[in-house]
Short mmCIF file of C-alpha atoms in Angstrom, two decimals:
data_model
loop_
_atom_site.label_atom_id
_atom_site.label_comp_id
_atom_site.label_asym_id
_atom_site.label_seq_id
_atom_site.Cartn_x
_atom_site.Cartn_y
_atom_site.Cartn_z
CA MET B 811 0.81 -130.55 -47.94
CA LEU B 812 0.34 -128.38 -44.87
CA LEU B 813 -3.03 -126.68 -44.36
CA SER B 814 -2.94 -123.88 -41.85
CA VAL B 815 -6.14 -122.04 -40.89
CA GLU B 816 -7.08 -119.39 -38.35
CA PRO B 817 -10.41 -120.58 -36.84
CA ASP B 818 -11.00 -117.25 -35.11
CA GLY B 819 -9.67 -115.09 -37.99
CA PRO B 820 -11.73 -112.62 -40.07
CA VAL B 821 -11.65 -114.79 -43.26
CA PRO B 822 -14.23 -117.64 -43.37
CA ILE B 823 -12.58 -121.03 -42.75
CA TYR B 824 -13.83 -122.57 -46.03
CA GLN B 825 -12.22 -119.67 -47.89
CA GLN B 826 -8.95 -120.21 -45.99
CA ILE B 827 -8.98 -123.93 -46.92
CA ARG B 828 -9.60 -123.03 -50.57
CA ASP B 829 -6.83 -120.39 -50.52
CA ARG B 830 -4.24 -122.70 -48.89
CA ILE B 831 -4.90 -125.46 -51.44
CA VAL B 832 -4.63 -123.00 -54.37
CA GLU B 833 -1.32 -121.73 -52.93
CA ALA B 834 -0.05 -125.30 -52.51
CA ILE B 835 -0.92 -126.08 -56.16
CA ALA B 836 0.89 -122.93 -57.36
CA ALA B 837 3.91 -123.69 -55.15
CA GLY B 838 4.21 -127.18 -56.62
CA ASP B 839 3.40 -128.88 -53.29
CA ALA B 840 0.20 -130.40 -54.73
CA PRO B 841 0.68 -131.17 -58.44
CA ALA B 842 -2.17 -132.54 -60.57
CA GLY B 843 -3.13 -136.02 -59.40
CA THR B 844 -2.36 -135.35 -55.72
CA GLY B 845 -4.98 -136.90 -53.45
CA LEU B 846 -6.51 -134.81 -50.67
CA PRO B 847 -8.04 -136.19 -47.45
CA ALA B 848 -11.76 -136.98 -47.32
CA THR B 849 -13.84 -134.06 -46.02
CA ARG B 850 -14.62 -135.79 -42.71
CA GLN B 851 -10.95 -136.65 -42.10
CA LEU B 852 -9.77 -133.12 -42.82
CA ALA B 853 -12.58 -131.76 -40.60
CA VAL B 854 -11.33 -133.97 -37.73
CA ASP B 855 -7.71 -132.89 -38.30
CA LEU B 856 -8.65 -129.19 -38.23
CA GLY B 857 -11.30 -129.58 -35.50
CA ILE B 858 -14.04 -127.97 -37.62
CA ASN B 859 -17.42 -128.94 -39.07
CA PHE B 860 -17.14 -131.16 -42.15
CA HIS B 861 -19.65 -128.97 -44.04
CA THR B 862 -17.01 -126.21 -43.88
CA VAL B 863 -14.42 -128.44 -45.56
CA ASN B 864 -17.06 -129.52 -48.10
CA LYS B 865 -17.71 -125.89 -48.96
CA GLY B 866 -13.99 -125.22 -49.49
CA TYR B 867 -13.61 -128.32 -51.70
CA ASP B 868 -16.73 -127.34 -53.65
CA LEU B 869 -15.28 -123.91 -54.45
CA LEU B 870 -12.14 -125.60 -55.81
CA ARG B 871 -14.27 -128.02 -57.84
CA GLN B 872 -16.20 -125.13 -59.40
CA GLU B 873 -12.89 -123.47 -60.30
CA GLY B 874 -11.74 -126.67 -62.04
CA LEU B 875 -8.85 -127.23 -59.61
CA LEU B 876 -10.29 -130.27 -57.84
CA ARG B 877 -12.02 -133.43 -59.01
CA ILE B 878 -14.24 -135.14 -56.44
CA GLY B 879 -15.06 -138.76 -57.17
CA ARG B 880 -16.81 -141.39 -55.08
CA ARG B 881 -13.92 -143.83 -55.19
CA ALA B 882 -10.82 -141.68 -55.61
CA GLY B 883 -12.03 -138.93 -53.25
CA ALA B 884 -10.74 -135.39 -53.79
CA VAL B 885 -7.88 -135.18 -56.32
CA VAL B 886 -6.08 -132.09 -57.63
CA GLN B 887 -7.26 -131.80 -61.23
CA ARG B 888 -4.86 -129.29 -62.72
CA ASP B 889 -1.71 -127.32 -61.98
CA ALA B 890 0.53 -124.77 -63.70
CA ALA B 891 1.73 -127.38 -66.20
CA SER B 892 -1.78 -128.37 -67.29
CA GLY B 893 -2.01 -125.71 -69.98
CA PRO B 894 -4.01 -122.47 -70.23
CA PRO B 895 -7.13 -121.89 -68.09
CA ARG B 896 -10.75 -121.89 -69.25
CA PRO B 897 -11.53 -118.82 -71.42
CA ASP B 898 -14.13 -117.42 -69.00
CA TRP B 899 -11.87 -117.86 -65.95
CA GLU B 900 -9.45 -115.07 -66.85
CA GLU B 901 -12.20 -112.45 -67.07
CA GLU B 902 -13.55 -113.37 -63.64
CA TRP B 903 -10.03 -113.37 -62.14
CA THR B 904 -9.26 -109.94 -63.67
CA THR B 905 -12.32 -108.54 -61.87
CA ARG B 906 -10.99 -109.79 -58.53
CA LEU B 907 -7.46 -108.62 -59.34
CA ARG B 908 -8.79 -105.14 -60.16
CA THR B 909 -10.22 -104.94 -56.64
CA MET B 910 -6.93 -106.13 -55.07
CA LEU B 911 -4.90 -103.60 -57.05
CA ALA B 912 -7.42 -100.86 -56.33
CA GLU B 913 -6.97 -101.57 -52.60
CA ALA B 914 -3.20 -101.16 -52.93
CA THR B 915 -3.60 -97.96 -54.97
CA ALA B 916 -6.14 -96.54 -52.50
CA GLN B 917 -3.71 -97.30 -49.67
CA GLY B 918 -1.03 -95.24 -51.42
CA LEU B 919 1.26 -97.86 -53.01
CA SER B 920 2.87 -96.61 -56.23
CA SER B 921 2.46 -98.59 -59.43
CA GLU B 922 6.19 -99.54 -59.23
CA GLU B 923 5.74 -100.92 -55.72
CA ILE B 924 2.62 -102.80 -56.76
CA MET B 925 4.46 -104.32 -59.74
CA ARG B 926 7.44 -105.24 -57.52
CA HIS B 927 5.14 -107.11 -55.10
CA CYS B 928 3.50 -108.93 -58.02
CA ARG B 929 6.88 -109.89 -59.52
CA ASP B 930 8.21 -111.13 -56.13
CA ILE B 931 5.16 -113.28 -55.49
CA VAL B 932 5.15 -114.84 -58.98
CA ALA B 933 8.94 -115.40 -58.76
CA GLY B 934 8.30 -117.40 -55.56
CA PHE B 935 6.40 -120.05 -57.54
CA PRO B 936 8.47 -122.72 -59.30
CA PRO B 937 8.95 -122.29 -63.08
CA VAL B 938 6.40 -124.13 -65.21
CA THR B 939 7.80 -127.19 -66.97
CA ASN B 940 5.41 -128.60 -69.49
CA ASP B 941 7.32 -131.84 -70.23
CA ASP B 942 4.30 -133.93 -71.04
CA PRO B 943 2.16 -132.34 -73.74
CA ALA B 944 -0.48 -135.04 -73.20
CA ARG B 945 -1.35 -133.73 -69.71
CA GLY B 946 -3.22 -130.51 -70.42
CA ASP B 947 -6.68 -129.97 -68.94
CA ALA B 948 -7.51 -133.65 -69.12
CA ALA B 949 -5.01 -134.44 -66.34
CA MET X 1051 -1.94 -163.95 -1.08
CA ARG X 1052 -4.66 -163.42 -3.73
CA PRO X 1053 -3.72 -161.93 -7.11
CA VAL X 1054 -6.16 -159.00 -6.66
CA VAL X 1055 -4.27 -157.96 -3.52
CA VAL X 1056 -0.90 -158.37 -5.22
CA ALA X 1057 -2.11 -156.28 -8.19
CA ALA X 1058 -2.14 -153.22 -5.93
CA TYR X 1059 1.53 -153.84 -5.05
CA VAL X 1060 2.26 -153.51 -8.76
CA LEU X 1061 -0.12 -150.66 -9.59
CA VAL X 1062 0.60 -148.28 -6.68
CA PRO X 1063 4.38 -147.83 -7.28
CA LEU X 1064 4.05 -147.97 -11.08
CA PHE X 1065 1.26 -145.38 -11.17
CA GLY X 1066 3.14 -143.19 -8.66
CA LEU X 1067 6.27 -143.31 -10.81
CA PHE X 1068 4.30 -142.65 -13.99
CA MET X 1069 2.62 -139.57 -12.50
CA CYS X 1070 6.03 -138.28 -11.34
CA ILE X 1071 7.30 -138.18 -14.93
CA GLY X 1072 4.31 -138.34 -17.35
CA PRO X 1073 2.96 -134.76 -16.94
CA LEU X 1074 6.50 -133.35 -17.25
CA VAL X 1075 7.22 -134.87 -20.67
CA THR X 1076 4.48 -133.28 -22.75
CA ARG X 1077 4.87 -130.97 -25.73
CA PRO X 1078 6.41 -127.61 -24.78
CA SER X 1079 3.24 -125.82 -25.95
CA VAL X 1080 1.09 -127.67 -23.36
CA GLN X 1081 2.14 -127.35 -19.72
CA PHE X 1082 -0.05 -129.02 -17.07
CA GLY X 1083 -2.99 -128.88 -19.47
CA VAL X 1084 -2.50 -125.19 -20.27
CA ARG X 1085 -1.78 -124.13 -23.87
CA VAL X 1086 1.17 -121.73 -23.86
CA PRO X 1087 3.00 -119.88 -26.66
CA SER X 1088 6.39 -121.49 -27.36
CA GLU X 1089 8.48 -118.66 -25.88
CA TYR X 1090 6.58 -118.95 -22.58
CA SER X 1091 7.32 -122.68 -22.18
CA THR X 1092 10.19 -121.77 -19.84
CA ALA X 1093 8.42 -118.88 -18.07
CA PRO X 1094 9.26 -118.51 -14.33
CA VAL X 1095 5.81 -119.74 -13.23
CA ILE X 1096 6.12 -122.88 -15.40
CA ARG X 1097 9.64 -123.65 -14.15
CA ARG X 1098 8.45 -123.16 -10.54
CA GLU X 1099 5.36 -125.33 -10.97
CA ARG X 1100 7.29 -128.10 -12.71
CA ARG X 1101 9.79 -128.16 -9.81
CA SER X 1102 7.02 -128.16 -7.18
CA TYR X 1103 5.05 -130.86 -9.00
CA ARG X 1104 8.14 -133.09 -9.21
CA TRP X 1105 8.58 -132.91 -5.43
CA ARG X 1106 4.90 -133.26 -4.57
CA SER X 1107 4.33 -136.27 -6.84
CA ALA X 1108 7.49 -137.97 -5.53
CA VAL X 1109 6.33 -137.51 -1.92
CA ILE X 1110 2.87 -138.88 -2.86
CA ALA X 1111 4.41 -141.96 -4.51
CA ILE X 1112 6.68 -142.62 -1.48
CA CYS X 1113 3.79 -142.16 1.00
CA ALA X 1114 1.55 -144.48 -1.04
CA VAL X 1115 4.18 -147.24 -1.16
CA ALA X 1116 4.88 -146.79 2.58
CA ALA X 1117 1.16 -147.08 3.34
CA LEU X 1118 0.97 -150.21 1.21
CA ILE X 1119 3.90 -151.79 3.08
CA ALA X 1120 2.31 -150.81 6.42
CA TRP X 1121 -0.81 -152.72 5.35
CA GLY X 1122 1.35 -155.62 4.12
CA GLY X 1123 -0.02 -159.07 4.71
CA HIS X 1124 -3.58 -157.75 4.80
CA ARG X 1125 -5.67 -160.31 2.99
CA SER X 1126 -8.42 -157.94 1.91
CA TRP X 1127 -8.12 -156.05 -1.37
CA VAL X 1128 -10.01 -153.03 0.01
CA PRO X 1129 -7.14 -151.07 1.70
CA SER X 1130 -4.88 -151.42 -1.34
CA ARG X 1131 -7.63 -150.08 -3.62
CA ILE X 1132 -8.20 -147.16 -1.24
CA ILE X 1133 -4.46 -146.34 -1.33
CA LEU X 1134 -4.51 -146.43 -5.15
CA LEU X 1135 -7.59 -144.17 -5.24
CA VAL X 1136 -6.06 -141.68 -2.76
CA GLU X 1137 -2.78 -141.70 -4.72
CA PHE X 1138 -4.67 -140.99 -7.95
CA ALA X 1139 -6.70 -138.19 -6.34
CA ALA X 1140 -3.59 -136.61 -4.77
CA ASP X 1141 -1.63 -136.71 -8.04
CA MET X 1142 -4.53 -135.22 -9.99
CA GLY X 1143 -4.92 -132.57 -7.27
CA CYS X 1144 -1.26 -131.58 -7.70
CA PHE X 1145 -1.71 -131.50 -11.48
CA TRP X 1146 -4.80 -129.30 -11.14
CA TRP X 1147 -2.98 -126.98 -8.71
CA ALA X 1148 -0.11 -126.44 -11.18
CA HIS X 1149 -2.70 -126.03 -13.97
CA ARG X 1150 -4.53 -123.29 -12.05
CA ARG X 1151 -1.38 -121.38 -11.16
CA ILE X 1152 -0.10 -121.35 -14.76
CA ALA X 1153 -3.57 -120.51 -16.18
CA GLU X 1154 -3.87 -117.55 -13.76
CA VAL X 1155 -0.50 -116.07 -14.77
CA LYS X 1156 -1.27 -116.72 -18.46
CA ALA X 1157 -4.58 -114.82 -18.17
CA ALA X 1158 -3.10 -112.00 -16.07
CA GLU X 1159 -0.16 -111.39 -18.42
CA GLY X 1160 -2.18 -111.98 -21.62
CA TRP X 1161 0.20 -114.51 -23.18
CA PHE X 1162 -2.03 -114.95 -26.24
CA ALA X 1163 -3.08 -111.30 -26.66
CA GLY X 1164 -2.77 -110.05 -30.24
CA ARG X 1165 -1.32 -113.30 -31.59
CA ARG X 1166 -2.24 -115.06 -34.82
CA GLN X 1167 -3.64 -118.35 -33.57
CA THR X 1168 -3.66 -121.12 -36.14
CA VAL X 1169 -4.55 -124.79 -36.48
CA VAL X 1170 -2.52 -126.84 -38.91
CA ALA X 1171 -3.18 -130.16 -40.62
CA ASP X 1172 -0.75 -132.22 -42.69
CA THR X 1173 -2.68 -133.92 -45.50
CA SER X 1174 -0.01 -136.65 -45.73
CA TRP X 1175 -1.30 -137.97 -42.37
CA ARG X 1176 -4.45 -139.12 -44.24
CA THR X 1177 -3.06 -139.81 -47.70
CA GLU X 1178 -0.16 -141.85 -46.26
CA PRO X 1179 -1.61 -143.10 -42.96
CA GLN X 1180 0.56 -144.74 -40.33
CA PRO X 1181 0.15 -148.52 -40.76
CA PHE X 1182 -1.26 -150.35 -37.75
CA PRO X 1183 1.45 -152.74 -36.42
CA ILE X 1184 -0.68 -155.80 -37.12
CA GLY X 1185 2.32 -158.14 -36.77
CA TRP X 1186 2.65 -157.16 -33.12
CA LEU X 1187 -0.87 -158.49 -32.53
CA ALA X 1188 0.37 -162.03 -33.31
CA PRO X 1189 1.69 -162.82 -29.77
CA ALA X 1190 -1.68 -161.95 -28.19
CA VAL X 1191 -3.58 -164.07 -30.75
CA ALA X 1192 -1.09 -166.95 -30.28
CA VAL X 1193 -1.66 -166.88 -26.49
CA ILE X 1194 -5.45 -167.07 -27.02
CA VAL X 1195 -5.06 -169.99 -29.46
CA VAL X 1196 -2.84 -171.85 -26.96
CA THR X 1197 -5.42 -171.19 -24.20
CA VAL X 1198 -8.26 -172.54 -26.38
CA VAL X 1199 -6.27 -175.66 -27.35
CA ILE X 1200 -5.35 -176.44 -23.72
CA GLY X 1201 -8.96 -175.75 -22.65
CA VAL X 1202 -10.45 -178.07 -25.27
CA LEU X 1203 -7.99 -180.85 -24.37
CA ARG X 1204 -8.55 -180.38 -20.64
CA TYR X 1205 -12.35 -179.93 -20.63
CA PRO X 1206 -13.34 -183.67 -20.64
CA HIS X 1207 -11.11 -184.26 -17.58
CA LEU X 1208 -12.43 -181.36 -15.44
CA PRO X 1209 -14.20 -182.17 -12.14
CA ALA X 1210 -17.91 -181.36 -11.60
CA TYR X 1211 -17.04 -178.15 -9.72
CA LEU X 1212 -14.25 -175.64 -10.36
CA ASP X 1213 -12.53 -173.46 -7.74
CA ARG X 1214 -12.60 -169.77 -8.73
CA GLY X 1215 -10.36 -168.82 -5.82
CA GLY X 1216 -11.30 -167.37 -2.45
CA GLY X 1217 -13.47 -170.41 -1.71
CA HIS X 1218 -15.92 -169.77 -4.59
CA ARG X 1219 -16.90 -172.89 -6.52
CA VAL X 1220 -18.84 -173.04 -9.78
CA ALA X 1221 -20.43 -175.94 -11.63
CA THR X 1222 -18.38 -176.98 -14.65
CA SER X 1223 -19.99 -175.93 -17.93
CA PRO X 1224 -18.62 -174.67 -21.26
CA VAL X 1225 -19.44 -171.05 -20.18
CA SER X 1226 -17.83 -171.29 -16.73
CA ALA X 1227 -14.81 -173.28 -17.96
CA PHE X 1228 -14.11 -171.01 -20.93
CA ALA X 1229 -14.92 -167.68 -19.22
CA VAL X 1230 -11.20 -166.88 -19.22
CA VAL X 1231 -11.02 -167.35 -23.00
CA PHE X 1232 -14.00 -164.98 -23.42
CA ALA X 1233 -12.17 -162.46 -21.21
CA GLN X 1234 -9.02 -162.79 -23.34
CA ALA X 1235 -11.03 -162.33 -26.56
CA TYR X 1236 -12.87 -159.31 -25.13
CA VAL X 1237 -9.73 -157.59 -23.84
CA THR X 1238 -7.91 -158.26 -27.13
CA ALA X 1239 -10.80 -157.00 -29.28
CA VAL X 1240 -11.38 -153.85 -27.22
CA TRP X 1241 -7.72 -152.92 -26.78
CA SER X 1242 -6.71 -153.53 -30.41
CA GLY X 1243 -9.91 -151.74 -31.55
CA LEU X 1244 -9.02 -148.75 -29.40
CA LEU X 1245 -5.46 -148.74 -30.75
CA ALA X 1246 -6.84 -148.85 -34.31
CA LEU X 1247 -9.00 -145.80 -33.46
CA VAL X 1248 -5.95 -144.06 -32.02
CA TYR X 1249 -4.08 -144.70 -35.30
CA ARG X 1250 -6.89 -142.89 -37.17
CA SER X 1251 -7.26 -139.99 -34.72
CA ARG X 1252 -5.81 -136.56 -35.35
CA PRO X 1253 -2.21 -135.72 -34.52
CA ASP X 1254 -1.73 -132.49 -32.56
CA LEU X 1255 0.78 -130.60 -34.64
CA ASP X 1256 2.81 -127.60 -33.54
CA THR X 1257 2.16 -124.76 -35.95
CA ALA X 1258 5.79 -123.61 -35.60
CA ASP X 1259 7.17 -126.70 -37.35
CA PRO X 1260 4.31 -129.00 -38.40
CA ALA X 1261 6.46 -131.32 -40.54
CA ALA X 1262 8.93 -132.08 -37.72
CA SER X 1263 6.01 -132.31 -35.32
CA LEU X 1264 4.29 -134.95 -37.50
CA ARG X 1265 7.54 -136.95 -37.79
CA GLY X 1266 7.85 -136.89 -33.97
CA TYR X 1267 4.20 -137.92 -33.63
CA ARG X 1268 4.61 -140.84 -36.05
CA ARG X 1269 7.64 -142.08 -34.08
CA ALA X 1270 5.83 -141.69 -30.75
CA LEU X 1271 2.69 -143.43 -32.07
CA GLY X 1272 4.80 -146.35 -33.35
CA VAL X 1273 6.38 -146.81 -29.91
CA PHE X 1274 2.99 -146.50 -28.19
CA GLY X 1275 1.25 -148.93 -30.58
CA ARG X 1276 3.92 -151.64 -30.30
CA ALA X 1277 4.13 -151.30 -26.50
CA GLY X 1278 0.31 -151.43 -26.29
CA LEU X 1279 0.21 -154.72 -28.21
CA VAL X 1280 3.02 -156.19 -26.07
CA LEU X 1281 1.01 -155.23 -22.97
CA LEU X 1282 -2.02 -156.97 -24.53
CA ALA X 1283 -0.02 -160.18 -25.05
CA CYS X 1284 1.16 -159.96 -21.40
CA VAL X 1285 -2.43 -159.53 -20.13
CA ASP X 1286 -3.53 -162.54 -22.21
CA LEU X 1287 -0.57 -164.52 -20.84
CA SER X 1288 -1.57 -163.67 -17.25
CA LEU X 1289 -5.10 -164.84 -18.08
CA LEU X 1290 -3.63 -168.06 -19.56
CA LEU X 1291 -1.73 -168.71 -16.32
CA TYR X 1292 -4.94 -168.08 -14.37
CA ALA X 1293 -6.79 -170.49 -16.70
CA LEU X 1294 -4.14 -173.18 -16.16
CA GLN X 1295 -4.66 -172.83 -12.42
CA PHE X 1296 -8.46 -172.80 -12.85
CA TRP X 1297 -8.34 -175.95 -15.00
CA GLN X 1298 -6.04 -177.58 -12.41
CA VAL X 1299 -3.16 -177.98 -14.85
CA LEU X 1300 -0.94 -175.70 -12.79
CA HIS X 1301 -0.97 -176.03 -9.00
CA LEU X 1302 0.09 -172.85 -7.25
CA SER X 1303 -0.36 -172.22 -3.56
CA GLY X 1304 0.29 -169.32 -1.18
CA ASP X 1305 2.65 -166.74 -2.66
CA GLY X 1306 2.97 -168.86 -5.83
CA ASN X 1307 -0.26 -167.15 -6.97
CA VAL X 1308 1.81 -164.07 -7.63
CA LEU X 1309 3.29 -165.82 -10.67
CA VAL X 1310 -0.02 -165.24 -12.48
CA LEU X 1311 0.55 -161.49 -12.33
CA VAL X 1312 4.20 -161.44 -13.39
CA PRO X 1313 3.54 -161.07 -17.17
CA PHE X 1314 0.94 -158.34 -16.52
CA ALA X 1315 3.29 -156.42 -14.19
CA LEU X 1316 6.21 -156.63 -16.63
CA GLY X 1317 3.97 -155.61 -19.56
CA LEU X 1318 2.55 -152.65 -17.64
CA ALA X 1319 6.01 -151.45 -16.56
CA ALA X 1320 7.23 -151.69 -20.18
CA PHE X 1321 4.10 -149.88 -21.40
CA PHE X 1322 4.53 -147.01 -18.92
CA CYS X 1323 8.21 -146.69 -19.97
CA ALA X 1324 7.12 -146.60 -23.63
CA VAL X 1325 4.50 -143.89 -22.94
CA ILE X 1326 7.12 -141.77 -21.15
CA ARG X 1327 9.58 -142.36 -24.02
CA ALA X 1328 6.93 -141.47 -26.61
CA GLY X 1329 6.09 -138.28 -24.66
CA ALA X 1330 9.78 -137.38 -24.42
CA ALA X 1331 10.19 -137.87 -28.19
CA ARG X 1332 7.45 -135.30 -28.77
CA ALA X 1333 8.74 -132.96 -26.04
CA ARG X 1334 12.03 -132.64 -27.95
CA VAL X 1335 10.39 -131.19 -31.07
CA ALA X 1336 11.98 -127.76 -31.59
CA GLU X 1337 9.77 -124.72 -31.62
CA ALA X 1338 10.50 -121.28 -33.02
CA ALA X 1339 7.20 -119.68 -33.79
CA ALA X 1340 5.99 -117.08 -36.26
CA THR X 1341 2.40 -118.15 -35.56
CA THR X 1342 0.98 -119.68 -32.39
CA ASP X 1343 -1.14 -122.74 -31.70
CA ARG X 1344 -4.79 -121.93 -31.09
CA ASP X 1345 -5.57 -121.20 -27.44
CA ASP X 1346 -8.12 -123.99 -26.89
CA ASP X 1347 -8.05 -124.06 -23.08
CA ARG X 1348 -11.76 -123.15 -22.91
CA PHE X 1349 -12.56 -126.67 -24.19
CA TRP X 1350 -10.38 -128.38 -21.54
CA LYS X 1351 -11.99 -128.68 -18.10
CA GLY X 1352 -9.22 -128.60 -15.48
CA GLY X 1353 -6.74 -129.27 -18.29
CA VAL X 1354 -7.84 -132.93 -18.29
CA VAL X 1355 -11.38 -133.37 -19.71
CA TYR X 1356 -12.08 -132.28 -23.31
CA VAL X 1357 -15.59 -131.08 -24.21
CA ASN X 1358 -16.03 -129.41 -27.61
CA ARG X 1359 -19.35 -129.80 -29.44
CA ASP X 1360 -17.99 -128.19 -32.61
CA ASP X 1361 -15.09 -130.63 -32.92
CA PRO X 1362 -15.99 -133.78 -34.92
CA ALA X 1363 -13.03 -135.69 -33.40
CA VAL X 1364 -13.89 -138.56 -31.02
CA LEU X 1365 -10.35 -139.15 -29.72
CA VAL X 1366 -7.96 -136.26 -29.10
CA GLY X 1367 -4.45 -136.05 -27.69
CA ALA X 1368 -4.49 -136.07 -23.87
CA ARG X 1369 -2.82 -133.34 -21.88
CA VAL X 1370 -1.86 -135.15 -18.64
CA ALA X 1371 0.73 -137.31 -20.39
CA PHE X 1372 1.28 -138.76 -23.88
CA GLY X 1373 -1.94 -140.55 -24.75
CA TRP X 1374 -5.50 -139.91 -25.87
CA THR X 1375 -8.79 -138.89 -24.32
CA VAL X 1376 -12.37 -138.77 -25.61
CA ASN X 1377 -14.17 -135.61 -26.69
CA LEU X 1378 -17.16 -135.62 -24.33
CA GLY X 1379 -18.88 -133.04 -26.54
CA ASN X 1380 -19.22 -135.67 -29.29
CA PRO X 1381 -22.19 -138.09 -28.99
CA THR X 1382 -20.09 -140.87 -30.60
CA ALA X 1383 -17.70 -140.66 -27.64
CA TRP X 1384 -20.61 -141.31 -25.26
CA LEU X 1385 -21.66 -144.29 -27.41
CA LEU X 1386 -18.10 -145.62 -27.18
CA ILE X 1387 -18.04 -145.25 -23.39
CA SER X 1388 -21.51 -146.85 -23.05
CA GLY X 1389 -20.30 -149.76 -25.19
CA PHE X 1390 -17.31 -150.35 -22.91
CA VAL X 1391 -19.56 -150.39 -19.85
CA ALA X 1392 -22.49 -152.29 -21.38
CA VAL X 1393 -20.60 -155.12 -23.12
CA PRO X 1394 -18.65 -156.45 -20.08
CA ALA X 1395 -21.69 -155.89 -17.84
CA GLY X 1396 -23.80 -157.88 -20.32
CA LEU X 1397 -21.20 -160.64 -20.54
CA VAL X 1398 -21.01 -160.92 -16.73
CA ALA X 1399 -24.83 -161.04 -16.51
CA LEU X 1400 -24.92 -163.68 -19.25
CA ALA X 1401 -22.22 -165.74 -17.53
CA ALA X 1402 -24.01 -165.43 -14.16
CA SER X 1403 -27.32 -166.59 -15.66
CA ALA X 1404 -25.59 -169.47 -17.47
CA ILE X 1405 -23.84 -170.62 -14.28
#
């Protein structure tokens, strides 16, 4: 998995790390069970403070996307094939989505254009194949 | 002729040749220690400075070898060291000159203005790390074992005093007799330890094509690691030959002393070739950029010395040629340097007090 961040960009680096990992999970580049580097190693590879990486990993852990163990390190906990999300997650996500769509509307994009962008982005992710019913959230 | 004098005859031309080629086979995005966007890697100022540097470094190498020949037959090691030092300073001066010229044009024309500057990491570098070529350490270990066996067999038959060369004699004791073995063990431990650190350090990836960049880096690191361990075996072999002479197993006189340095010279020449080859392998990585590498020149003093307090890395990719340098902004790097200075100094002091 490639992690690309802009150290001098307007978005905080921990947020960029979190966003890139979420995108990699959605794109199928980091399916459930994929190991991620230790925080100190990733900090060295990106040339940033390891607390920043820790913060990014912690966000993903809170969202249920990452499992951080002492022995196994950071492991991707779930992906698109792991079944539906937690019940409370969707409500929180809808709040953020409302803001994103409000931005587009305020900037003058029509509802058709907004829907086209959404469709194109979702179509870019690989189709979900839930071959193993045993995986689910426990993966 | 003493081996220390002959060493200069090996180092001066080899270093001169290395500095003629090494700085020219770096990644396209780093030219004479200056980070440049990929489309500027063939800018007129870079082409001009590369041409000028090639000529200047070649003239320096030729002058240094000529000076060495002019001093030929001199029994002191001082002039040859001075030539090596002057050659080093002149080459670094030329490098710095090219660095300044390119950096000035880069700043004046704003090569990085308005660009998205990114840093990229490939997680597979940590989840599937490059294995250290432990098998290539076997020759060096075998040479040390052979040295120890010969030393143990020879020790009861050694005279009361041993000739260290140059008229210096030392009383025979386990410390004085086996000093060469300690030197072999120290060199082997430090060099293989450093190589192990290098294998764990971060690869500098080009944001334009990080996957191809990492493949190129893995290939280059493999070449560098294997060549480094061959050089180590050659150094240990040279020390074995010296030990054989010291223990009076091998009797060399006059120019025969040069034989001691032959493995070292061959190993160093092969190592320099490998470093150039590794650099060339990385220089070939194609670049077609949508984003640009981060302009990190402010952390590189003169394009050579790296000081960045916010970077947790201890070892980073060097910019003079393919290789690594320490991050002087990291306290661990200073500990590492102090260790390299303190341990041999301590060993020498210990040996001196024991003798």
